[in-house]
Amino acid sequence: MHEGLSPGRIALIGIMGAGKTRIGEMLAGQLGLSSIDTDSSVAQRRGRPVSQIFSEEGEAEFRRLETQALEEAVKGEGVVIACGGGIVELPRNRELLQRCTVVYLKVSPETAAIRCGNGAGRPKLRSPVATSIVALLDAREPLYERTADLTVDAEQPEDDVVQQIMQGLQL
Ligand code: S3P
């Protein structure tokens, strides 16, 4: 955890398919915190799904909205923030994440590919999905590692992932 920061603001990062949204909801439930998902915040704000924002307005616009969603989210206390997989790419987002205890949900590219299926609803994935995930993970892994306060093996059953986060953060 970064110095002087509230343990009541936890951010989950990792590649698509790592389970950030689901684990975020479960962790928030266990800890009595509220949960926010940056993708949902963006979609809600624009009134259309993320995939449509990508196709109609472009990735740059999505990233702008994603940063706005994160800016809003880190104003909250007592919150678990499930972040979109690409959030670590922008320096501004990494700076905002310093206001949180950041947990990296780590999965292999193979697991991520299986969980993402054919990539429907995930505009960053092109066919073949597995190749896209390998490329994205290659580029992002160092950023996930560098941004995280805690790394958890997210290949395990969801309950165990939640337990490991709580143990790792001494909650
Ligand atoms: C993206 C991941 C998605 C979503 C958008 C872009 C990425 O979030 O933000 O499709 O660049 O990896 P999830 O990781 O929740 O699927």
Coordinates of N, CA and C and ligand atoms in Angstrom, one line a residue:
M1 N 0.8 -1.2 0.0 CA 0.0 0.0 0.0 C 0.9 1.3 0.0
H2 N 0.5 2.3 -0.7 CA 1.3 3.5 -0.8 C 1.1 4.3 0.5
E3 N 2.1 5.0 0.8 CA 2.1 5.7 2.1 C 0.9 6.7 2.3
G4 N 0.3 6.7 3.4 CA -0.8 7.6 3.8 C -2.1 7.4 3.0
L5 N -2.3 6.2 2.5 CA -3.5 6.0 1.7 C -4.5 5.1 2.5
S6 N -5.7 5.3 2.2 CA -6.8 4.5 2.8 C -6.9 3.1 2.4
P7 N -6.8 2.1 3.3 CA -7.0 0.7 2.8 C -8.5 0.5 2.4
G8 N -9.3 1.5 2.6 CA -10.7 1.4 2.2 C -11.0 1.7 0.8
R9 N -9.9 1.8 0.0 CA -10.1 2.0 -1.4 C -9.2 1.0 -2.2
I10 N -9.8 0.0 -2.7 CA -9.0 -1.1 -3.3 C -9.3 -1.1 -4.8
A11 N -8.3 -1.1 -5.6 CA -8.4 -1.2 -7.1 C -7.9 -2.6 -7.6
L12 N -8.7 -3.2 -8.4 CA -8.3 -4.5 -9.0 C -7.9 -4.2 -10.5
I13 N -6.7 -4.7 -10.8 CA -6.2 -4.6 -12.2 C -5.8 -5.9 -12.7
G14 N -5.7 -6.0 -14.1 CA -5.3 -7.3 -14.7 C -5.9 -7.4 -16.1
I15 N -5.5 -8.4 -16.8 CA -6.0 -8.5 -18.2 C -7.4 -8.9 -18.2
M16 N -8.1 -8.7 -19.4 CA -9.4 -9.2 -19.6 C -9.5 -10.7 -19.2
G17 N -10.6 -11.0 -18.5 CA -10.8 -12.4 -18.2 C -10.1 -12.8 -16.8
A18 N -9.5 -11.8 -16.2 CA -8.8 -12.1 -14.9 C -9.9 -12.3 -13.8
G19 N -11.1 -11.7 -14.0 CA -12.2 -11.8 -13.0 C -12.3 -10.6 -12.2
K20 N -11.9 -9.5 -12.7 CA -11.9 -8.2 -11.8 C -13.3 -7.8 -11.4
T21 N -14.2 -7.9 -12.3 CA -15.6 -7.4 -12.0 C -16.2 -8.3 -10.9
R22 N -16.1 -9.6 -11.1 CA -16.8 -10.6 -10.2 C -16.0 -10.6 -8.9
I23 N -14.7 -10.6 -8.9 CA -14.0 -10.6 -7.6 C -14.2 -9.3 -6.9
G24 N -14.3 -8.2 -7.6 CA -14.6 -6.9 -7.0 C -15.9 -6.9 -6.3
E25 N -16.9 -7.5 -6.9 CA -18.2 -7.6 -6.2 C -18.1 -8.4 -5.0
M26 N -17.5 -9.6 -5.1 CA -17.4 -10.5 -4.0 C -16.6 -9.9 -2.8
L27 N -15.5 -9.3 -3.2 CA -14.6 -8.7 -2.1 C -15.4 -7.5 -1.4
A28 N -16.1 -6.7 -2.2 CA -16.8 -5.6 -1.6 C -17.9 -6.2 -0.7
G29 N -18.6 -7.2 -1.1 CA -19.6 -7.9 -0.3 C -19.0 -8.3 1.0
Q30 N -17.9 -9.0 1.0 CA -17.2 -9.5 2.2 C -16.8 -8.4 3.1
L31 N -16.3 -7.3 2.6 CA -15.8 -6.2 3.4 C -16.8 -5.2 3.7
G32 N -18.0 -5.3 3.2 CA -19.0 -4.3 3.4 C -18.7 -3.0 2.7
L33 N -18.0 -3.1 1.6 CA -17.7 -1.9 0.8 C -18.6 -1.8 -0.4
S34 N -18.6 -0.7 -1.1 CA -19.4 -0.6 -2.4 C -18.4 -1.0 -3.5
S35 N -19.0 -1.4 -4.6 CA -18.1 -1.8 -5.7 C -18.5 -0.9 -7.0
I36 N -17.4 -0.6 -7.7 CA -17.5 0.2 -8.9 C -16.7 -0.5 -10.0
D37 N -17.3 -0.5 -11.2 CA -16.6 -1.1 -12.3 C -16.4 0.0 -13.4
T38 N -15.2 0.3 -13.7 CA -14.9 1.5 -14.6 C -15.6 1.3 -15.9
D39 N -15.6 0.1 -16.5 CA -16.3 -0.2 -17.8 C -17.8 0.2 -17.7
S40 N -18.4 -0.3 -16.6 CA -19.8 0.0 -16.4 C -20.1 1.5 -16.2
S41 N -19.2 2.2 -15.5 CA -19.4 3.6 -15.3 C -19.3 4.3 -16.7
V42 N -18.4 3.9 -17.5 CA -18.2 4.5 -18.8 C -19.5 4.3 -19.7
A43 N -19.9 3.0 -19.7 CA -21.0 2.6 -20.5 C -22.3 3.4 -20.0
Q44 N -22.4 3.5 -18.7 CA -23.6 4.2 -18.2 C -23.6 5.6 -18.6
R45 N -22.4 6.2 -18.4 CA -22.3 7.7 -18.7 C -22.7 7.9 -20.2
R46 N -22.2 7.1 -21.1 CA -22.5 7.3 -22.5 C -23.8 6.6 -23.0
G47 N -24.4 5.8 -22.1 CA -25.7 5.1 -22.5 C -25.5 4.1 -23.6
R48 N -24.3 3.5 -23.7 CA -24.1 2.5 -24.7 C -22.9 1.6 -24.3
P49 N -22.9 0.4 -24.8 CA -21.8 -0.5 -24.3 C -20.4 -0.1 -24.8
V50 N -19.4 -0.5 -24.0 CA -18.0 -0.2 -24.3 C -17.7 -0.5 -25.8
S51 N -18.1 -1.7 -26.3 CA -17.8 -2.1 -27.6 C -18.3 -1.1 -28.6
Q52 N -19.5 -0.5 -28.4 CA -20.0 0.5 -29.3 C -19.3 1.8 -29.2
I53 N -18.8 2.1 -28.0 CA -18.0 3.4 -27.8 C -16.7 3.2 -28.6
F54 N -16.1 2.1 -28.5 CA -14.9 1.8 -29.3 C -15.2 2.0 -30.8
S55 N -16.3 1.3 -31.3 CA -16.5 1.3 -32.8 C -17.0 2.6 -33.3
E56 N -17.8 3.3 -32.5 CA -18.3 4.6 -33.0 C -17.5 5.8 -32.7
E57 N -16.8 5.8 -31.5 CA -16.1 7.0 -31.1 C -14.6 6.8 -31.0
G58 N -14.2 5.6 -31.1 CA -12.7 5.3 -31.1 C -12.2 5.0 -29.7
E59 N -11.0 4.4 -29.7 CA -10.4 4.0 -28.4 C -10.0 5.2 -27.6
A60 N -9.5 6.3 -28.3 CA -9.0 7.5 -27.6 C -10.1 8.1 -26.7
E61 N -11.3 8.1 -27.3 CA -12.5 8.7 -26.6 C -12.8 7.7 -25.4
F62 N -12.8 6.4 -25.7 CA -13.0 5.5 -24.6 C -12.0 5.7 -23.4
R63 N -10.8 5.9 -23.8 CA -9.7 6.1 -22.7 C -10.0 7.4 -22.0
R64 N -10.4 8.4 -22.7 CA -10.7 9.7 -22.0 C -11.8 9.4 -20.9
L65 N -12.9 8.7 -21.4 CA -14.0 8.5 -20.5 C -13.6 7.5 -19.3
E66 N -12.7 6.6 -19.6 CA -12.2 5.7 -18.6 C -11.4 6.4 -17.5
T67 N -10.6 7.4 -17.9 CA -9.9 8.2 -17.0 C -10.8 9.0 -16.1
Q68 N -11.8 9.6 -16.7 CA -12.9 10.3 -16.0 C -13.5 9.4 -14.9
A69 N -13.9 8.2 -15.4 CA -14.5 7.2 -14.5 C -13.6 6.9 -13.3
L70 N -12.3 6.8 -13.6 CA -11.4 6.5 -12.5 C -11.2 7.7 -11.5
E71 N -11.2 8.9 -12.1 CA -11.1 10.1 -11.3 C -12.2 10.2 -10.3
E72 N -13.4 9.9 -10.8 CA -14.6 9.9 -9.9 C -14.5 8.8 -8.9
A73 N -14.1 7.6 -9.3 CA -14.1 6.4 -8.4 C -13.1 6.6 -7.3
V74 N -11.9 7.2 -7.5 CA -10.9 7.4 -6.4 C -11.3 8.5 -5.5
K75 N -12.4 9.2 -5.8 CA -12.9 10.2 -4.8 C -13.6 9.5 -3.7
G76 N -14.1 8.3 -3.9 CA -14.9 7.5 -3.0 C -14.0 6.9 -1.9
E77 N -14.7 6.6 -0.8 CA -14.1 5.9 0.4 C -14.8 4.6 0.5
G78 N -14.2 3.6 1.0 CA -14.9 2.3 1.2 C -15.4 1.7 -0.1
V79 N -14.5 1.6 -1.0 CA -14.9 1.2 -2.3 C -13.9 0.2 -3.0
V80 N -14.4 -0.8 -3.7 CA -13.6 -1.7 -4.5 C -13.8 -1.3 -5.9
I81 N -12.7 -0.9 -6.6 CA -12.8 -0.5 -8.0 C -12.3 -1.6 -9.0
A82 N -13.1 -2.1 -9.8 CA -12.7 -3.1 -10.8 C -12.4 -2.3 -12.0
C83 N -11.1 -2.3 -12.5 CA -10.6 -1.4 -13.6 C -10.6 -2.2 -14.9
G84 N -10.9 -1.5 -16.0 CA -10.7 -2.1 -17.3 C -9.3 -2.6 -17.5
G85 N -9.1 -3.6 -18.3 CA -7.7 -4.2 -18.4 C -6.7 -3.3 -19.0
G86 N -7.1 -2.2 -19.7 CA -6.1 -1.3 -20.3 C -5.8 -0.1 -19.4
I87 N -6.3 0.0 -18.2 CA -6.2 1.2 -17.4 C -4.8 1.6 -17.1
V88 N -3.9 0.6 -17.0 CA -2.5 0.9 -16.6 C -1.7 1.5 -17.7
E89 N -2.3 1.6 -18.9 CA -1.5 2.1 -20.0 C -1.2 3.6 -19.9
L90 N -2.2 4.3 -19.4 CA -2.0 5.8 -19.3 C -1.3 6.2 -18.0
P91 N -0.3 7.0 -18.1 CA 0.4 7.5 -16.9 C -0.6 8.2 -15.9
R92 N -1.5 8.9 -16.4 CA -2.5 9.6 -15.6 C -3.3 8.6 -14.7
N93 N -3.6 7.5 -15.3 CA -4.4 6.5 -14.6 C -3.5 5.8 -13.5
R94 N -2.2 5.6 -13.9 CA -1.3 5.0 -12.9 C -1.1 5.9 -11.7
E95 N -1.1 7.2 -12.0 CA -1.0 8.2 -10.9 C -2.3 8.2 -10.0
L96 N -3.4 8.1 -10.6 CA -4.7 8.0 -9.9 C -4.7 6.8 -9.0
L97 N -4.2 5.7 -9.6 CA -4.2 4.4 -8.8 C -3.4 4.5 -7.6
Q98 N -2.5 5.4 -7.5 CA -1.6 5.5 -6.3 C -2.5 5.9 -5.1
R99 N -3.7 6.4 -5.3 CA -4.6 6.7 -4.2 C -5.3 5.4 -3.7
C100 N -5.0 4.3 -4.3 CA -5.7 3.1 -3.9 C -4.7 2.0 -3.5
T101 N -5.1 1.0 -2.8 CA -4.4 -0.2 -2.6 C -4.7 -1.0 -3.9
V102 N -3.6 -1.3 -4.6 CA -3.9 -1.9 -6.0 C -3.5 -3.4 -5.9
V103 N -4.5 -4.2 -6.4 CA -4.3 -5.7 -6.4 C -4.3 -6.1 -7.9
Y104 N -3.2 -6.8 -8.3 CA -3.1 -7.4 -9.6 C -3.6 -8.8 -9.6
L105 N -4.7 -9.0 -10.3 CA -5.2 -10.4 -10.5 C -4.5 -11.0 -11.7
K106 N -3.6 -11.9 -11.4 CA -2.7 -12.5 -12.4 C -3.3 -13.8 -13.0
V107 N -3.4 -13.9 -14.3 CA -3.7 -15.2 -14.9 C -2.8 -15.3 -16.1
S108 N -2.7 -16.6 -16.6 CA -1.9 -16.8 -17.8 C -2.7 -16.4 -19.0
P109 N -2.0 -16.1 -20.1 CA -2.7 -15.8 -21.3 C -3.6 -16.9 -21.7
E110 N -3.3 -18.1 -21.5 CA -4.1 -19.3 -21.8 C -5.5 -19.2 -21.1
T111 N -5.4 -19.0 -19.8 CA -6.6 -18.9 -19.0 C -7.4 -17.7 -19.4
A112 N -6.8 -16.5 -19.6 CA -7.5 -15.3 -20.1 C -8.2 -15.6 -21.4
A113 N -7.5 -16.3 -22.3 CA -8.1 -16.6 -23.6 C -9.4 -17.5 -23.5
I114 N -9.2 -18.5 -22.6 CA -10.4 -19.4 -22.4 C -11.6 -18.7 -21.8
R115 N -11.3 -17.8 -20.8 CA -12.4 -17.1 -20.2 C -13.0 -16.0 -21.1
C116 N -12.2 -15.5 -22.0 CA -12.8 -14.5 -23.0 C -13.5 -15.1 -24.1
G117 N -13.4 -16.4 -24.3 CA -14.1 -17.2 -25.3 C -13.8 -16.6 -26.7
N118 N -14.8 -16.2 -27.5 CA -14.5 -15.7 -28.8 C -14.3 -14.2 -28.8
G119 N -14.2 -13.6 -27.6 CA -13.8 -12.2 -27.6 C -15.0 -11.2 -27.8
A120 N -16.2 -11.8 -27.8 CA -17.4 -10.9 -28.0 C -17.5 -9.9 -26.9
G121 N -17.8 -8.6 -27.3 CA -17.9 -7.5 -26.4 C -16.6 -7.0 -25.9
R122 N -15.5 -7.5 -26.4 CA -14.2 -7.1 -26.0 C -13.4 -6.5 -27.2
P123 N -13.6 -5.3 -27.5 CA -13.1 -4.7 -28.8 C -11.6 -4.7 -28.9
K124 N -10.8 -4.9 -27.9 CA -9.4 -5.0 -28.0 C -8.9 -6.4 -28.6
L125 N -9.8 -7.3 -28.6 CA -9.5 -8.7 -29.0 C -9.8 -8.9 -30.5
R126 N -8.8 -9.3 -31.2 CA -9.0 -9.7 -32.6 C -8.8 -11.2 -32.7
S127 N -9.3 -11.8 -33.8 CA -9.1 -13.2 -34.0 C -7.7 -13.4 -34.5
P128 N -7.0 -14.4 -34.1 CA -7.3 -15.3 -33.0 C -7.1 -14.6 -31.6
V129 N -8.1 -14.8 -30.7 CA -8.1 -14.1 -29.4 C -6.9 -14.4 -28.6
A130 N -6.4 -15.7 -28.6 CA -5.2 -16.0 -27.8 C -4.0 -15.2 -28.2
T131 N -3.8 -15.0 -29.5 CA -2.7 -14.2 -29.9 C -2.8 -12.7 -29.4
S132 N -4.0 -12.2 -29.5 CA -4.1 -10.8 -29.0 C -3.8 -10.7 -27.5
I133 N -4.3 -11.7 -26.8 CA -4.1 -11.6 -25.3 C -2.6 -11.7 -25.0
V134 N -1.9 -12.6 -25.7 CA -0.4 -12.7 -25.5 C 0.2 -11.4 -25.7
A135 N -0.1 -10.7 -26.8 CA 0.5 -9.5 -27.2 C 0.2 -8.4 -26.1
L136 N -1.1 -8.3 -25.7 CA -1.5 -7.3 -24.7 C -0.8 -7.6 -23.4
L137 N -0.7 -8.9 -23.0 CA -0.1 -9.2 -21.7 C 1.4 -8.9 -21.7
D138 N 2.1 -9.2 -22.9 CA 3.5 -8.9 -23.0 C 3.7 -7.4 -22.7
A139 N 2.9 -6.6 -23.3 CA 3.1 -5.1 -23.2 C 2.7 -4.6 -21.8
R140 N 1.7 -5.3 -21.2 CA 1.1 -4.7 -19.9 C 1.6 -5.3 -18.7
E141 N 2.1 -6.5 -18.8 CA 2.6 -7.2 -17.5 C 3.5 -6.4 -16.7
P142 N 4.5 -5.7 -17.3 CA 5.4 -4.9 -16.4 C 4.6 -3.8 -15.7
L143 N 3.6 -3.3 -16.4 CA 2.9 -2.2 -15.8 C 2.0 -2.7 -14.7
Y144 N 1.3 -3.8 -14.9 CA 0.5 -4.4 -13.8 C 1.4 -4.6 -12.6
E145 N 2.6 -5.3 -12.8 CA 3.5 -5.6 -11.7 C 3.9 -4.3 -11.0
R146 N 4.3 -3.3 -11.8 CA 4.8 -2.1 -11.2 C 3.7 -1.3 -10.4
T147 N 2.5 -1.4 -10.9 CA 1.4 -0.6 -10.3 C 0.9 -1.2 -9.0
A148 N 1.0 -2.6 -9.0 CA 0.3 -3.3 -7.9 C 1.1 -3.3 -6.6
D149 N 0.3 -3.2 -5.5 CA 0.8 -3.4 -4.2 C 0.8 -4.9 -3.8
L150 N -0.1 -5.6 -4.4 CA -0.2 -7.0 -4.1 C -0.6 -7.8 -5.4
T151 N 0.1 -8.9 -5.6 CA -0.3 -9.7 -6.8 C -0.9 -11.0 -6.3
V152 N -2.0 -11.4 -6.9 CA -2.7 -12.6 -6.4 C -2.9 -13.5 -7.7
D153 N -2.7 -14.8 -7.5 CA -2.9 -15.8 -8.5 C -4.4 -16.0 -8.7
A154 N -4.9 -15.5 -9.8 CA -6.4 -15.5 -10.1 C -6.8 -16.6 -10.9
E155 N -6.0 -17.7 -10.9 CA -6.4 -18.9 -11.6 C -7.2 -19.8 -10.7
Q156 N -7.1 -19.5 -9.4 CA -7.8 -20.3 -8.4 C -9.3 -20.0 -8.4
P157 N -10.1 -20.9 -7.7 CA -11.5 -20.6 -7.5 C -11.7 -19.2 -6.9
E158 N -12.8 -18.6 -7.3 CA -13.1 -17.2 -6.9 C -13.0 -16.9 -5.4
D159 N -13.6 -17.9 -4.6 CA -13.6 -17.7 -3.1 C -12.1 -17.6 -2.6
D160 N -11.3 -18.5 -3.2 CA -9.9 -18.5 -2.7 C -9.2 -17.2 -3.1
V161 N -9.5 -16.7 -4.3 CA -8.9 -15.4 -4.7 C -9.3 -14.3 -3.7
V162 N -10.5 -14.3 -3.4 CA -11.0 -13.2 -2.4 C -10.3 -13.4 -1.1
Q163 N -10.2 -14.7 -0.6 CA -9.5 -14.9 0.7 C -8.1 -14.5 0.6
Q164 N -7.4 -14.8 -0.5 CA -6.0 -14.4 -0.6 C -5.8 -12.9 -0.6
I165 N -6.7 -12.2 -1.2 CA -6.6 -10.7 -1.2 C -6.8 -10.2 0.2
M166 N -7.8 -10.8 0.9 CA -8.0 -10.3 2.3 C -6.8 -10.6 3.2
Q167 N -6.2 -11.8 3.0 CA -5.0 -12.2 3.8 C -3.9 -11.3 3.4
G168 N -3.7 -11.1 2.1 CA -2.5 -10.3 1.6 C -2.6 -8.9 2.1
L169 N -3.8 -8.3 2.2 CA -4.0 -7.0 2.7 C -4.2 -6.9 4.2
Q170 N -4.2 -8.0 4.8 CA -4.4 -8.1 6.3 C -5.7 -7.5 6.7
L171 N -6.8 -7.9 6.0 CA -8.1 -7.3 6.3 C -8.9 -8.3 7.0
Ligands
S3P1 C1 -9.9 -3.4 -22.4 C2 -10.5 -4.1 -21.4 C3 -11.9 -4.1 -21.1 C4 -12.5 -2.7 -21.5 C5 -12.2 -2.4 -22.9 C6 -10.7 -2.4 -23.2 C7 -8.4 -3.5 -22.6 O1 -12.2 -4.3 -19.7 O2 -12.1 -1.7 -20.6 O3 -12.8 -3.4 -23.8 O4 -7.9 -2.6 -23.2 O5 -7.9 -4.5 -22.1 P1 -12.1 -5.8 -19.0 O6 -10.6 -6.0 -18.7 O7 -12.9 -5.6 -17.8 O8 -12.6 -6.8 -20.0

